[in-house]
Short mmCIF file of C-alpha atoms and ligand atoms in Angstrom, two decimals:
data_model
loop_
_atom_site.label_atom_id
_atom_site.label_comp_id
_atom_site.label_asym_id
_atom_site.label_seq_id
_atom_site.Cartn_x
_atom_site.Cartn_y
_atom_site.Cartn_z
CA UNK A 148 66.67 59.95 -116.00
CA UNK A 149 65.91 63.75 -115.07
CA UNK A 150 69.29 65.02 -115.49
CA UNK A 151 68.82 67.43 -118.35
CA UNK A 152 68.99 71.03 -116.80
CA UNK A 153 66.16 73.26 -118.32
CA UNK A 154 66.53 76.37 -116.14
CA UNK A 155 69.59 77.42 -114.65
CA UNK A 156 69.87 80.47 -112.26
CA UNK A 157 73.10 81.94 -111.35
CA UNK A 158 73.54 84.41 -108.60
CA UNK A 159 70.29 85.91 -109.37
CA UNK A 160 69.45 89.14 -107.24
CA UNK A 161 66.76 91.55 -107.40
CA UNK A 162 67.11 94.68 -105.15
CA UNK A 163 64.52 97.34 -104.51
CA UNK A 164 66.46 100.28 -103.49
CA UNK A 165 68.30 98.91 -100.21
CA UNK A 166 65.87 96.03 -99.81
CA UNK A 167 66.81 92.66 -101.19
CA UNK A 168 64.00 90.67 -102.45
CA UNK A 169 66.15 87.88 -103.97
CA UNK A 170 69.58 87.14 -102.85
CA UNK A 171 72.16 85.49 -104.85
CA UNK A 172 69.87 82.53 -106.02
CA UNK A 173 71.50 79.62 -107.59
CA UNK A 174 69.33 76.73 -108.80
CA UNK A 175 68.92 74.29 -111.46
CA UNK A 176 65.56 72.73 -112.48
CA UNK A 177 65.65 69.41 -114.43
CA UNK A 178 63.48 68.67 -117.43
CA UNK A 179 60.45 66.94 -116.62
CA UNK A 180 60.58 67.37 -112.96
CA UNK A 181 58.13 69.11 -110.72
CA UNK A 182 60.10 71.71 -108.43
CA UNK A 183 58.38 73.55 -105.57
CA UNK A 184 59.53 76.95 -104.33
CA UNK A 185 58.33 76.99 -101.10
CA UNK A 186 58.54 79.96 -98.52
CA UNK A 187 56.23 82.40 -96.63
CA UNK A 188 54.61 85.39 -98.15
CA UNK A 189 57.13 87.94 -99.14
CA UNK A 190 60.18 85.44 -99.54
CA UNK A 191 60.70 86.52 -102.89
CA UNK A 192 58.92 83.97 -104.84
CA UNK A 193 56.83 85.71 -107.17
CA UNK A 194 60.01 88.16 -107.78
CA UNK A 195 62.03 84.93 -108.87
CA UNK A 196 59.52 83.97 -111.27
CA UNK A 197 58.81 87.25 -112.90
CA UNK A 198 62.74 87.33 -113.45
CA UNK A 199 62.66 83.88 -115.23
CA UNK A 200 59.82 85.22 -117.27
CA UNK A 201 61.69 88.29 -118.14
CA UNK A 202 58.84 90.36 -116.65
CA UNK A 203 61.37 92.08 -114.17
CA UNK A 204 65.01 92.65 -114.47
CA UNK A 205 67.46 91.26 -111.98
CA UNK A 206 69.81 93.73 -110.37
CA UNK A 207 72.48 90.97 -110.76
CA UNK A 208 73.01 87.42 -111.96
CA UNK A 209 71.42 85.34 -114.67
CA UNK A 210 68.36 83.18 -115.33
CA UNK A 211 68.67 80.79 -118.38
CA UNK A 212 65.54 79.13 -119.61
CA UNK A 213 65.97 76.32 -122.02
CA UNK A 214 69.27 77.96 -122.97
CA UNK A 215 67.77 81.31 -123.42
CA UNK A 216 68.61 84.37 -121.43
CA UNK A 217 65.56 85.42 -119.63
CA UNK A 218 66.08 89.05 -119.52
CA UNK A 219 67.42 89.27 -123.04
CA UNK A 220 65.50 86.73 -125.09
CA UNK A 221 62.11 87.37 -123.53
CA UNK A 222 60.29 86.32 -126.76
CA UNK A 223 62.06 82.96 -126.97
CA UNK A 224 61.25 82.26 -123.46
CA UNK A 225 57.68 83.18 -123.86
CA UNK A 226 57.15 80.91 -126.22
CA UNK A 227 58.14 77.73 -124.39
CA UNK A 228 56.92 78.87 -120.95
CA UNK A 229 53.26 78.88 -119.92
CA UNK A 230 52.38 81.18 -116.77
CA UNK A 231 49.85 80.91 -114.34
CA UNK A 232 49.77 84.01 -111.98
CA UNK A 233 48.50 84.03 -108.67
CA UNK A 234 45.39 86.07 -109.86
CA UNK A 235 44.39 85.05 -113.24
CA UNK A 236 43.15 87.57 -115.32
CA UNK A 237 40.11 86.51 -117.79
CA UNK A 238 37.54 88.27 -119.65
CA UNK A 239 34.44 87.88 -117.26
CA UNK A 240 31.98 88.64 -119.65
CA UNK A 241 33.48 86.20 -122.39
CA UNK A 242 32.90 82.69 -122.10
CA UNK A 243 35.78 79.96 -121.25
CA UNK A 244 35.67 79.26 -124.85
CA UNK A 245 35.98 82.65 -126.13
CA UNK A 246 38.88 83.33 -123.46
CA UNK A 247 40.79 80.54 -124.75
CA UNK A 248 40.06 81.48 -128.46
CA UNK A 249 41.30 84.87 -127.69
CA UNK A 250 44.59 83.34 -126.39
CA UNK A 251 44.94 81.21 -129.21
CA UNK A 252 44.64 84.24 -131.58
CA UNK A 253 47.22 86.16 -129.44
CA UNK A 254 49.47 83.04 -129.73
CA UNK A 255 49.17 83.36 -133.59
CA UNK A 256 47.39 79.83 -133.86
CA UNK A 257 45.67 79.37 -136.99
CA UNK A 258 41.84 78.74 -136.66
CA UNK A 259 41.85 74.82 -137.02
CA UNK A 260 44.45 74.56 -134.36
CA UNK A 261 42.65 76.93 -131.89
CA UNK A 262 39.20 74.80 -132.17
CA UNK A 263 40.88 71.59 -131.74
CA UNK A 264 42.83 72.71 -128.88
CA UNK A 265 40.01 74.56 -127.12
CA UNK A 266 37.78 71.13 -127.21
CA UNK A 267 40.36 68.83 -126.18
CA UNK A 268 41.77 71.25 -123.52
CA UNK A 269 38.20 71.95 -122.08
CA UNK A 270 37.75 68.57 -121.57
CA UNK A 271 40.93 67.76 -119.96
CA UNK A 272 40.45 70.41 -117.24
CA UNK A 273 36.70 69.32 -117.05
CA UNK A 274 35.31 72.42 -118.20
CA UNK A 275 33.66 71.06 -121.44
CA UNK A 276 30.01 71.31 -119.98
CA UNK A 277 30.61 75.07 -118.93
CA UNK A 278 32.49 76.22 -121.73
CA UNK A 279 29.77 78.45 -123.15
CA UNK A 280 29.27 80.06 -119.74
CA UNK A 281 30.67 83.26 -118.84
CA UNK A 282 33.67 83.29 -116.94
CA UNK A 283 32.52 85.67 -114.35
CA UNK A 284 30.11 82.84 -113.16
CA UNK A 285 33.02 80.34 -112.76
CA UNK A 286 34.10 79.47 -109.07
CA UNK A 287 37.90 80.06 -108.41
CA UNK A 288 38.64 76.34 -108.72
CA UNK A 289 37.21 76.48 -112.48
CA UNK A 290 39.07 79.86 -113.16
CA UNK A 291 42.34 78.07 -112.06
CA UNK A 292 41.58 75.10 -114.21
CA UNK A 293 40.83 77.38 -117.23
CA UNK A 294 44.09 79.16 -116.37
CA UNK A 295 45.70 75.79 -116.95
CA UNK A 296 43.68 75.41 -120.40
CA UNK A 297 44.82 78.84 -121.12
CA UNK A 298 48.48 78.15 -120.86
CA UNK A 299 48.25 74.72 -122.57
CA UNK A 300 46.97 76.52 -125.55
CA UNK A 301 50.50 77.32 -126.77
CA UNK A 302 51.62 73.74 -125.78
CA UNK A 303 54.40 75.14 -123.34
CA UNK A 304 57.63 72.88 -122.47
CA UNK A 305 57.70 74.46 -118.88
CA UNK A 306 54.95 75.55 -116.98
CA UNK A 307 55.21 78.25 -114.00
CA UNK A 308 52.51 78.22 -111.53
CA UNK A 309 52.42 80.93 -108.85
CA UNK A 310 50.19 79.65 -105.85
CA UNK A 311 48.05 77.55 -107.95
CA UNK A 312 46.16 76.06 -104.97
CA UNK A 313 45.58 79.20 -102.90
CA UNK A 314 41.89 79.76 -102.31
CA UNK A 315 40.62 76.64 -103.61
CA UNK A 316 38.32 74.18 -101.65
CA UNK A 317 39.67 70.86 -100.77
CA UNK A 318 38.21 69.26 -103.85
CA UNK A 319 39.41 72.08 -105.79
CA UNK A 320 42.81 71.64 -104.55
CA UNK A 321 42.76 67.83 -105.25
CA UNK A 322 41.54 68.40 -108.91
CA UNK A 323 44.25 71.04 -109.42
CA UNK A 324 47.24 68.76 -107.99
CA UNK A 325 45.91 65.89 -109.99
CA UNK A 326 45.99 67.86 -113.19
CA UNK A 327 49.50 69.59 -112.43
CA UNK A 328 50.74 65.68 -111.82
CA UNK A 329 49.32 64.83 -115.29
CA UNK A 330 50.96 67.55 -117.14
CA UNK A 331 54.32 66.40 -115.64
CA UNK A 332 53.96 62.71 -115.78
CA UNK A 333 51.89 62.21 -118.73
CA UNK A 334 53.15 65.09 -120.63
CA UNK A 335 56.71 65.33 -119.42
CA UNK A 336 56.58 68.84 -119.03
CA UNK A 337 58.75 70.94 -116.54
CA UNK A 338 56.85 72.56 -113.68
CA UNK A 339 57.74 74.90 -111.28
CA UNK A 340 55.41 75.84 -108.39
CA UNK A 341 55.66 78.50 -106.03
CA UNK A 342 53.57 78.38 -102.76
CA UNK A 343 53.42 78.94 -99.04
CA UNK A 344 51.06 75.94 -98.77
CA UNK A 345 53.71 73.32 -98.29
CA UNK A 346 51.37 70.40 -96.99
CA UNK A 347 49.50 70.56 -100.25
CA UNK A 348 52.60 70.94 -102.66
CA UNK A 349 55.01 68.69 -101.33
CA UNK A 350 52.92 65.67 -102.17
CA UNK A 351 53.42 66.52 -105.88
CA UNK A 352 57.16 67.87 -105.97
CA UNK A 353 60.10 65.88 -107.20
CA UNK A 354 62.17 68.52 -105.11
CA UNK A 355 61.49 71.56 -103.25
CA UNK A 356 63.45 74.65 -102.27
CA UNK A 357 63.07 76.49 -99.09
CA UNK A 358 62.89 80.17 -99.58
CA UNK A 359 62.86 82.64 -96.78
CA UNK A 360 63.62 86.22 -97.20
CA UNK A 361 65.26 86.13 -100.39
CA UNK A 362 67.65 83.38 -99.61
CA UNK A 363 67.13 79.90 -100.82
CA UNK A 364 68.02 77.76 -97.53
CA UNK A 365 67.96 74.34 -98.99
CA UNK A 366 66.83 72.27 -101.92
CA UNK A 367 66.47 68.75 -102.80
CA UNK A 368 63.85 65.81 -102.38
CA UNK A 369 61.92 66.07 -99.38
CA UNK A 370 63.64 63.00 -97.86
CA UNK A 371 66.87 64.19 -98.43
CA UNK A 372 66.19 67.74 -97.09
CA UNK A 373 65.39 66.26 -93.75
CA UNK A 374 68.64 64.26 -93.72
CA UNK A 375 70.51 67.67 -94.57
CA UNK A 376 68.73 69.32 -91.84
CA UNK A 377 68.75 67.14 -88.86
CA UNK A 378 71.98 65.11 -89.57
CA UNK A 379 73.70 66.20 -86.34
CA UNK A 380 70.59 65.31 -84.28
CA UNK A 381 69.28 61.65 -82.98
CA UNK A 382 66.23 60.38 -84.96
CA UNK A 383 63.17 60.13 -82.69
CA UNK A 384 60.60 57.27 -83.00
CA UNK A 385 57.19 57.01 -81.40
CA UNK A 386 55.68 53.63 -81.09
CA UNK A 387 52.68 52.32 -79.34
CA UNK A 388 52.46 48.47 -79.01
CA UNK A 389 50.44 45.83 -77.28
CA UNK A 390 51.21 44.44 -74.81
CA UNK A 391 53.48 47.23 -73.39
CA UNK A 392 55.37 44.75 -70.78
CA UNK A 393 58.68 44.94 -68.91
CA UNK A 394 60.36 42.61 -71.57
CA UNK A 395 60.14 45.09 -74.36
CA UNK A 396 62.63 47.58 -73.18
CA UNK A 397 65.23 44.77 -73.13
CA UNK A 398 64.29 43.52 -76.57
CA UNK A 399 64.69 47.16 -78.05
CA UNK A 400 67.88 47.59 -76.20
CA UNK A 401 69.47 44.80 -78.15
CA UNK A 402 68.79 46.61 -81.60
CA UNK A 403 71.79 48.18 -82.83
CA UNK A 404 71.66 52.02 -83.11
CA UNK A 405 69.21 52.72 -80.49
CA UNK A 406 70.71 55.15 -77.93
CA UNK A 407 67.63 56.15 -75.53
CA UNK A 408 64.30 54.44 -74.67
CA UNK A 409 61.65 56.18 -72.67
CA UNK A 410 58.05 55.21 -71.92
CA UNK A 411 55.67 58.23 -71.57
CA UNK A 412 52.07 57.93 -71.41
CA UNK A 413 51.92 54.52 -73.04
CA UNK A 414 54.13 55.30 -75.77
CA UNK A 415 57.59 54.18 -76.19
CA UNK A 416 59.94 57.12 -77.38
CA UNK A 417 63.24 55.83 -78.88
CA UNK A 418 66.14 57.98 -79.97
CA UNK A 419 68.59 56.30 -82.31
CA UNK A 420 71.81 57.61 -84.58
CA UNK A 421 70.78 55.64 -87.50
CA UNK A 422 67.61 54.15 -89.20
CA UNK A 423 66.16 51.40 -86.92
CA UNK A 424 62.55 51.13 -87.99
CA UNK A 425 63.18 47.94 -90.31
CA UNK A 426 65.04 46.14 -87.30
CA UNK A 427 62.46 47.48 -84.80
CA UNK A 428 59.37 46.06 -86.57
CA UNK A 429 61.33 42.73 -87.36
CA UNK A 430 62.25 42.34 -83.73
CA UNK A 431 58.73 43.20 -82.39
CA UNK A 432 56.82 41.02 -84.73
CA UNK A 433 59.22 38.01 -84.11
CA UNK A 434 58.21 38.47 -80.60
CA UNK A 435 54.38 38.62 -80.93
CA UNK A 436 54.07 42.52 -80.24
CA UNK A 437 51.28 44.23 -82.09
CA UNK A 438 52.57 47.56 -83.35
CA UNK A 439 49.58 49.99 -83.06
CA UNK A 440 51.26 53.21 -83.96
CA UNK A 441 54.77 54.21 -85.36
CA UNK A 442 56.11 57.73 -86.35
CA UNK A 443 59.45 59.10 -87.12
CA UNK A 444 59.49 62.64 -85.62
CA UNK A 445 61.44 65.68 -86.88
CA UNK A 446 62.03 64.59 -90.31
CA UNK A 447 58.86 65.81 -92.01
CA UNK A 448 58.92 69.06 -94.30
CA UNK A 449 56.92 70.68 -91.68
CA UNK A 450 59.56 70.06 -89.18
CA UNK A 451 62.34 71.38 -91.79
CA UNK A 452 59.93 74.26 -92.43
CA UNK A 453 59.37 75.38 -88.76
CA UNK A 454 63.15 74.75 -88.24
CA UNK A 455 64.30 77.16 -90.96
CA UNK A 456 61.78 79.74 -90.46
CA UNK A 457 62.15 79.88 -86.84
CA UNK A 458 65.95 80.61 -87.17
CA UNK A 459 65.30 83.02 -89.72
CA UNK A 460 62.05 85.05 -89.21
P1 ATP B 748 53.74 86.61 -101.79
O1 ATP B 748 53.17 85.15 -101.95
O2 ATP B 748 53.40 87.38 -100.63
O3 ATP B 748 53.82 87.39 -103.30
P2 ATP B 748 56.64 86.27 -102.37
O4 ATP B 748 57.53 85.21 -101.87
O5 ATP B 748 56.00 85.70 -103.81
O6 ATP B 748 55.30 86.32 -101.48
P3 ATP B 748 57.54 88.64 -103.65
O7 ATP B 748 56.31 89.06 -104.14
O8 ATP B 748 58.49 87.98 -104.57
O9 ATP B 748 57.20 87.43 -102.48
O10 ATP B 748 58.35 89.87 -102.79
C1 ATP B 748 59.22 89.66 -102.03
C2 ATP B 748 59.65 90.87 -101.41
O11 ATP B 748 59.97 91.97 -102.34
C3 ATP B 748 58.35 91.72 -100.68
O12 ATP B 748 58.88 92.07 -99.33
C4 ATP B 748 57.72 92.50 -101.42
O13 ATP B 748 57.31 93.54 -100.51
C5 ATP B 748 58.93 93.11 -102.20
N1 ATP B 748 58.62 93.66 -103.38
C6 ATP B 748 58.33 92.87 -104.29
N2 ATP B 748 57.92 93.72 -105.66
C7 ATP B 748 58.40 94.97 -105.05
C8 ATP B 748 58.50 96.20 -105.80
N3 ATP B 748 57.95 96.54 -107.08
N4 ATP B 748 58.93 97.24 -105.20
C9 ATP B 748 59.25 97.14 -103.89
N5 ATP B 748 59.44 96.06 -103.11
C10 ATP B 748 58.74 95.05 -103.88
#
């Protein structure tokens, strides 16, 4: 059970002069979960992460990381948190191995531990064969994976990733997401990801928060977010079946909860006040209809995202 709160944010606020970058943020992150802080550019995601890391001071409020005050106990927080910024800075004229060795030394690890971790981590992030190549010659995807190896050198309990998939090609995105999943599911680390690439990130998040103009508009698992946002609106289902005959409307009308049925361009559009997909599939298949396509509209993260943004932009 993921019920142990590891990051606790209370009324966290950051102002730059009159401008509020983060407004009264309240959020808990549970141990072992992958949490996605999703929002457009300028929403205040990076500012939030920097406050969690003690790299910028809040104007108001508190962030507690594993029980430590992120502003006052920065060293303790640094010890348990690995941070991958959106632009990773490596020494380009040093090799991947040399960069990791340097990080190990900065973290005060002994020689044996450093060398053992370098080999294990290079293998883990699939860079073993290029470990002795200069980082300047690495692709963005390779640099990002080296960034993961870099933060794993100190075996952090919590990993904070700022736009980890930005600028990666599809293969690079997949490798990165697989790696992040592994860090969560295999290692049981807590992962906080900030991103504006919701399609990519939502796949691996246990919960997400929608962040717009410094405000957290909604948080929770993606499925329940949909319920929260659209609770007052009917559900819309789009179906294609064969054969599309006169009898089908009558059959669908017999299903409890359906409030409207329309046939538009060969598609049946159904509105209901409750979930009817299970009953619908049952009735149609019992009556020998072939379902070619079935989609519930208006409950995707995309819909949530555009809904929130449309009202707030
Ligand atoms: P991005 O992905 O573009 O970085 P973000 O959600 O991470 O977006 P932040 O970088 O946190 O957003 O920025 C939030 C807002 O605060 C932006 O409008 C930005 O211009 C402003 N801001 C950030 N840092 C400063 C600063 N040092 N001084 C003044 N304004 C700042």
